[in-house]
Short mmCIF file of C-alpha atoms in Angstrom, two decimals:
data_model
loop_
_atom_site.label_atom_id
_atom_site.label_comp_id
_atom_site.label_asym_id
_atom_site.label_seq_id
_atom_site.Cartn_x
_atom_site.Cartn_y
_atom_site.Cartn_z
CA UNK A 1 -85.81 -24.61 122.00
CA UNK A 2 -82.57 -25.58 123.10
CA UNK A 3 -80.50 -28.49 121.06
CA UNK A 4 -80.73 -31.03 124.43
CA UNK A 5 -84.42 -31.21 124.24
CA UNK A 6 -84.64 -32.50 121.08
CA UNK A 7 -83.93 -36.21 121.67
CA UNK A 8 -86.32 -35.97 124.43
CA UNK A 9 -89.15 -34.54 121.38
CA UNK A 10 -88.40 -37.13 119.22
CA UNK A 11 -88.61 -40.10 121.53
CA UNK A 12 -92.00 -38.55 122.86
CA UNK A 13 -93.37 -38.42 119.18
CA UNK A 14 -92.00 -42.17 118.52
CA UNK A 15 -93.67 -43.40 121.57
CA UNK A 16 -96.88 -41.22 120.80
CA UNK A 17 -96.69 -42.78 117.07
CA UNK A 18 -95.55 -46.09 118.72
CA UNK A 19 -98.81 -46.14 120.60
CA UNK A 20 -100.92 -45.10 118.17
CA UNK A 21 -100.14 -47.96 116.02
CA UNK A 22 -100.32 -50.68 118.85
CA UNK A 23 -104.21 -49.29 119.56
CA UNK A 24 -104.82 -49.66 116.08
CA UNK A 25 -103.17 -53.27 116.14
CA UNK A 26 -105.42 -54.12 119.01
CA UNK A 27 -108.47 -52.86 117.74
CA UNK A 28 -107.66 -54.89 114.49
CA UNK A 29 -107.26 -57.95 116.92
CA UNK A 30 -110.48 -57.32 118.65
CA UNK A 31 -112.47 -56.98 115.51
CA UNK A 32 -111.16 -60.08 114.15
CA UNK A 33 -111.61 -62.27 117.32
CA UNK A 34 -115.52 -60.64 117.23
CA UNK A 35 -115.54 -61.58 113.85
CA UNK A 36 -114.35 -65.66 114.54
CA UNK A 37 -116.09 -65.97 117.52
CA UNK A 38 -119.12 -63.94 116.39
CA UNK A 39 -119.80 -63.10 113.39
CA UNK A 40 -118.96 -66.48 111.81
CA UNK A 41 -121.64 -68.06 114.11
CA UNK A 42 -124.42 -65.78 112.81
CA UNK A 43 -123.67 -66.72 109.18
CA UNK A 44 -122.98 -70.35 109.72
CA UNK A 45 -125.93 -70.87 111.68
CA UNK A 46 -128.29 -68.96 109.12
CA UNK A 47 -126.56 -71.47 106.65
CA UNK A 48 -127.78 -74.71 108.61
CA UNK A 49 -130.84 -73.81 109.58
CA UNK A 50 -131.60 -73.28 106.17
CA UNK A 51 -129.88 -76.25 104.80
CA UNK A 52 -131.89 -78.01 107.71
CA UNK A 53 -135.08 -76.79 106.40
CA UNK A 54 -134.46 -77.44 103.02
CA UNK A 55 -133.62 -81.57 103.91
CA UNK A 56 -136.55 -81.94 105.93
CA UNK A 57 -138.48 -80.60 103.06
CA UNK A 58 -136.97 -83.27 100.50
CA UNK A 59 -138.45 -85.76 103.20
CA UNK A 60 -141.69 -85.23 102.58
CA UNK A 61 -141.41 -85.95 98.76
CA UNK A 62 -142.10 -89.84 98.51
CA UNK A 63 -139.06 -91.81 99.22
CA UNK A 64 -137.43 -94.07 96.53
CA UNK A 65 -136.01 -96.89 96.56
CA UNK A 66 -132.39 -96.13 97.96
CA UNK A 67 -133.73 -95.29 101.62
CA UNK A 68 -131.85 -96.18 104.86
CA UNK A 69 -132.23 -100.00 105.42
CA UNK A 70 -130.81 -100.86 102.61
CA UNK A 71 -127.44 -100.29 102.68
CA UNK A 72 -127.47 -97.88 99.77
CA UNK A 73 -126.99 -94.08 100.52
CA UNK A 74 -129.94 -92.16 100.58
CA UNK A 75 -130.91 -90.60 97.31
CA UNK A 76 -132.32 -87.36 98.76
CA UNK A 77 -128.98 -86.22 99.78
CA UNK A 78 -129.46 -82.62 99.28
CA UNK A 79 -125.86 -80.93 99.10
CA UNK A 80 -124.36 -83.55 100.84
CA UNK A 81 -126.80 -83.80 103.94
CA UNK A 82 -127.34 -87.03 105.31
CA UNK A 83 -129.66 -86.21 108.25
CA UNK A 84 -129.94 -84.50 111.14
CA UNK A 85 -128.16 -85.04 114.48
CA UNK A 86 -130.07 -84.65 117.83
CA UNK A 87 -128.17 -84.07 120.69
CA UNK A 88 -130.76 -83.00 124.05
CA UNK A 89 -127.59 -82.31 126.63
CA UNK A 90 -126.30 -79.91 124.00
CA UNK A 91 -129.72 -77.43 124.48
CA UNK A 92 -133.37 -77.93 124.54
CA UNK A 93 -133.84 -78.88 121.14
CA UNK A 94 -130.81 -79.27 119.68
CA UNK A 95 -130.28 -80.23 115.94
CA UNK A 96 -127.47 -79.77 113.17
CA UNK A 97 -127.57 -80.67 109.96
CA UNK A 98 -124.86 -83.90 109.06
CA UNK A 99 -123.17 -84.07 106.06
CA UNK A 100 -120.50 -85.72 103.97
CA UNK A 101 -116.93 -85.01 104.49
CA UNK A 102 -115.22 -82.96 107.89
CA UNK A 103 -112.91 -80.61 105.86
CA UNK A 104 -112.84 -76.98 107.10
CA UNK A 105 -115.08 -75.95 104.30
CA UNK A 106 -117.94 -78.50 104.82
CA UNK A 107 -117.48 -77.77 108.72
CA UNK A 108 -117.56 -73.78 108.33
CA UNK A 109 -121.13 -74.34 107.31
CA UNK A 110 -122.31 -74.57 110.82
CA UNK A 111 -123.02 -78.86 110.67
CA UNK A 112 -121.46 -81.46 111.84
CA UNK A 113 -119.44 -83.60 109.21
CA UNK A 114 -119.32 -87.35 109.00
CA UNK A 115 -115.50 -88.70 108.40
CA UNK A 116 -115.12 -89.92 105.08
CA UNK A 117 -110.82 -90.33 105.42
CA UNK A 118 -110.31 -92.03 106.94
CA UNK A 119 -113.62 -93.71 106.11
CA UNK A 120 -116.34 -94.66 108.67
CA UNK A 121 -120.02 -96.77 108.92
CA UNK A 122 -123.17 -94.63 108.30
CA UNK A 123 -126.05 -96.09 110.91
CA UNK A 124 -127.87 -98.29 108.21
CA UNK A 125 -124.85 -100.05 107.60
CA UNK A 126 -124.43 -103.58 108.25
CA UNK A 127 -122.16 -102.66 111.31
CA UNK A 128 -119.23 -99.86 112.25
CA UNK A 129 -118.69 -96.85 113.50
CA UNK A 130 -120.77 -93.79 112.77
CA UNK A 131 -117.84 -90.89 113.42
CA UNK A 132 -118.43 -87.07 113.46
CA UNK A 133 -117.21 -83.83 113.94
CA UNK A 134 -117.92 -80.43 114.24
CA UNK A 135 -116.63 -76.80 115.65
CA UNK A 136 -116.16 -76.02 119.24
CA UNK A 137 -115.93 -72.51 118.29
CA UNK A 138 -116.52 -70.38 115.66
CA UNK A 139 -118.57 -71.32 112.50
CA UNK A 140 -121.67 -72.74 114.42
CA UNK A 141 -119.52 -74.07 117.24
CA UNK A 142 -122.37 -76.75 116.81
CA UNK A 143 -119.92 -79.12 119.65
CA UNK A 144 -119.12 -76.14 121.99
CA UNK A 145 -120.99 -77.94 125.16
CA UNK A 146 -119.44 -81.74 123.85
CA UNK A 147 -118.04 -81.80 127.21
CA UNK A 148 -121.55 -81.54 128.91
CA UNK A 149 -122.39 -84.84 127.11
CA UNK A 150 -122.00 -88.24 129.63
CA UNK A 151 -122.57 -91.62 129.97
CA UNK A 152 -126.25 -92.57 129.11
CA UNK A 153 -127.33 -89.44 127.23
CA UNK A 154 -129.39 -89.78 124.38
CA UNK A 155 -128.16 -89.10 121.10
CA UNK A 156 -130.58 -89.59 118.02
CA UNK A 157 -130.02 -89.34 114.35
CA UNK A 158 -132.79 -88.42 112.12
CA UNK A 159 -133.19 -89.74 108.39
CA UNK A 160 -136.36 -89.27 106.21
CA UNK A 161 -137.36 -92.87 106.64
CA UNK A 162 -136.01 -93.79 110.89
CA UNK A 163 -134.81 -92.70 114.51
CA UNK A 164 -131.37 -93.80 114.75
CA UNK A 165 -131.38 -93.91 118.99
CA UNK A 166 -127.62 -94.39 120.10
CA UNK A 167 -126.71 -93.95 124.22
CA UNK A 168 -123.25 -92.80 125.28
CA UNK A 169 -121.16 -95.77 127.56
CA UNK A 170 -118.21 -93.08 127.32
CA UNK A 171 -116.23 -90.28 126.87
CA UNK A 172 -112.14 -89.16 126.79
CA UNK A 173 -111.97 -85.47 127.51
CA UNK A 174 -108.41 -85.66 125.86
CA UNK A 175 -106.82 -86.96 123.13
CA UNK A 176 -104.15 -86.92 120.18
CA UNK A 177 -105.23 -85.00 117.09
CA UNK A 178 -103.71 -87.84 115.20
CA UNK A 179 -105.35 -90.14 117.39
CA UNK A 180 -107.63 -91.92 114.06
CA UNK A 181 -108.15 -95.00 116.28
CA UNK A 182 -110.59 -93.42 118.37
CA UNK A 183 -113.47 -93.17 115.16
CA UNK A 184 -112.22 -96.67 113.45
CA UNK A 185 -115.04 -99.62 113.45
CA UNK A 186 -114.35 -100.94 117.20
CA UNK A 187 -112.92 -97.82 118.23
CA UNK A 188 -110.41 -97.81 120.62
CA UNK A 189 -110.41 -96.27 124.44
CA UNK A 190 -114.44 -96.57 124.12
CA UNK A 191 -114.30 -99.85 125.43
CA UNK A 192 -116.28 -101.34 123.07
CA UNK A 193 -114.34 -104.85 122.24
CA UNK A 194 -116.59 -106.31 119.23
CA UNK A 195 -117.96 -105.30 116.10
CA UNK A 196 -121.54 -103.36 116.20
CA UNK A 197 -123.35 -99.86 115.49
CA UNK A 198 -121.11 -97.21 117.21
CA UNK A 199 -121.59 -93.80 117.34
CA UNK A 200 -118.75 -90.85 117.69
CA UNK A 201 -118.75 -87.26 118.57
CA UNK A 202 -115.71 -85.39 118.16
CA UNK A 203 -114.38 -81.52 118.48
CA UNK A 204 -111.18 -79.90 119.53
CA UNK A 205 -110.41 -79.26 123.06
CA UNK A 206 -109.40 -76.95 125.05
CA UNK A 207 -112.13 -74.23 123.87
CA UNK A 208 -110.67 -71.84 121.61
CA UNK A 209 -107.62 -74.22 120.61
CA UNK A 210 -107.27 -77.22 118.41
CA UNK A 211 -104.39 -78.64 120.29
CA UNK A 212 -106.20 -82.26 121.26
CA UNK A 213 -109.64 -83.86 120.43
CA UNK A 214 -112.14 -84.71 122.71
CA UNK A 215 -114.17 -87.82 122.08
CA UNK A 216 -117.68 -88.95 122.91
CA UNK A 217 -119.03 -92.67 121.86
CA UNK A 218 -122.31 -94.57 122.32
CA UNK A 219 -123.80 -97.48 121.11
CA UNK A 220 -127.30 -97.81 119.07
CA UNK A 221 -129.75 -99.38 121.29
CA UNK A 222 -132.92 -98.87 118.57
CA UNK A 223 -134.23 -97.87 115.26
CA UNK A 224 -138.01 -96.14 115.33
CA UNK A 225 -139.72 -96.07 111.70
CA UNK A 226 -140.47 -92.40 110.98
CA UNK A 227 -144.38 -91.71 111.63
CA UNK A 228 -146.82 -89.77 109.07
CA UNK A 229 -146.30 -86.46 111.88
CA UNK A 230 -142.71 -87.24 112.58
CA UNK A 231 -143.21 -88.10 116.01
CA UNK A 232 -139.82 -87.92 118.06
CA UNK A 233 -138.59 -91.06 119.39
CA UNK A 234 -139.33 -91.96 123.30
CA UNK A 235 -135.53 -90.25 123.87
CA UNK A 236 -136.37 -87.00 122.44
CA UNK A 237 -139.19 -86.52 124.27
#
């Protein structure tokens, strides 16, 4: 072969080995992505449903004395679980597990995660704000329709003793990360002006990012005593 053509060989077999590597590189991309977006929802969600099942079945052991009401966190916490969140414009039949805490690791479990720093009301409390959060994707992605929830939906939580019934007055599609004001005991942009029993839903926004939060709030309009059969509330149903 003569001498000129060799340059011309060994850029052909960089670009062929150049290539080869960027497939490889994008396959590895691809399989992770499948993996975030996928995978990790199978797993987390095979984690709360069990965790789910396994609170529900603490319930119907006979309650104690430190039972929502009374100010005193429930004793039948069961890894941290402190009920069970109901959300209907989320799905027909929505439910995730709540517990203690919204670091990355209680949050990767597929539940939603009750803000404990800073600190916020649970609903038997004398008054505050009941603040939560949870994926928008990945891990459950248990918030990944948040922004299908608006004014006047229902959202219930469930303990083993009552029917916490909260209705959403608003939303704000877009906020600070470091916004902390938005889950504190008269949170502000909700336009809630006194003290009372708030709730708030948050997740990150835009899908796929965690560049801002997006914030849902409502207000708890009734308590239903939990029934021998468990009976949903009126806004379940």
């Amino acid at each position: 072969m003569p001498s000129g053509h060799r340059p011309t060989a060994v850029v052909r077999g960089a670009l062929s080995v150049l290539g080869e590597l960027l497939l490889t590189f994008g396959l590895v991309l691809g399989l992770f992505a499948a993996y975030e977006l996928w995978w990790t929802d199978v797993i987390a969600d095979r984690h709360e449903a069990k965790a789910q099942q396994e609170l529900l079945r603490t319930w119907q052991a006979p309650p104690d004395a430190s039972t929502p009401g009374t100010g005193v966190a429930p004793a039948y916490d069961v890894g941290g679980a402190l009920g069970i969140l109901h959300v209907p414009a989320l799905g027909r039949g929505y439910s995730v597990l709540v517990k203690e805490g919204t670091s990355t690791a209680v949050l990767n479990q597929g539940v939603a995660g009750h803000y404990t720093s800073p600190p916020s009301a649970l609903p038997w409390d004398a008054s505050g704000n009941f603040a939560l959060a949870a994926h928008r994707d990945g891990h459950g992605a248990k918030f990944h329709n948040i922004d299908k929830i608006g004014a006047g939906d229902a959202i219930v939580f469930e303990t083993r003793t009552e029917w916490y019934v909260y209705r959403v007055d608003n939303t704000l599609p877009k906020t600070s990360k470091d916004n902390v004001g938005a889950i504190t005991p008269v949170p502000a942009g909700s336009g809630y002006t006194t003290p009372g029993h708030y709730i708030t839903l948050t997740s990150c926004t835009p899908v796929f990012t965690s560049l801002y939060r997006i914030v849902v709030w409502g207000h708890l309009t009734e308590t239903v005593p939990v029934d021998q059969q468990r009976t949903p509330p009126a806004a379940l149903r």
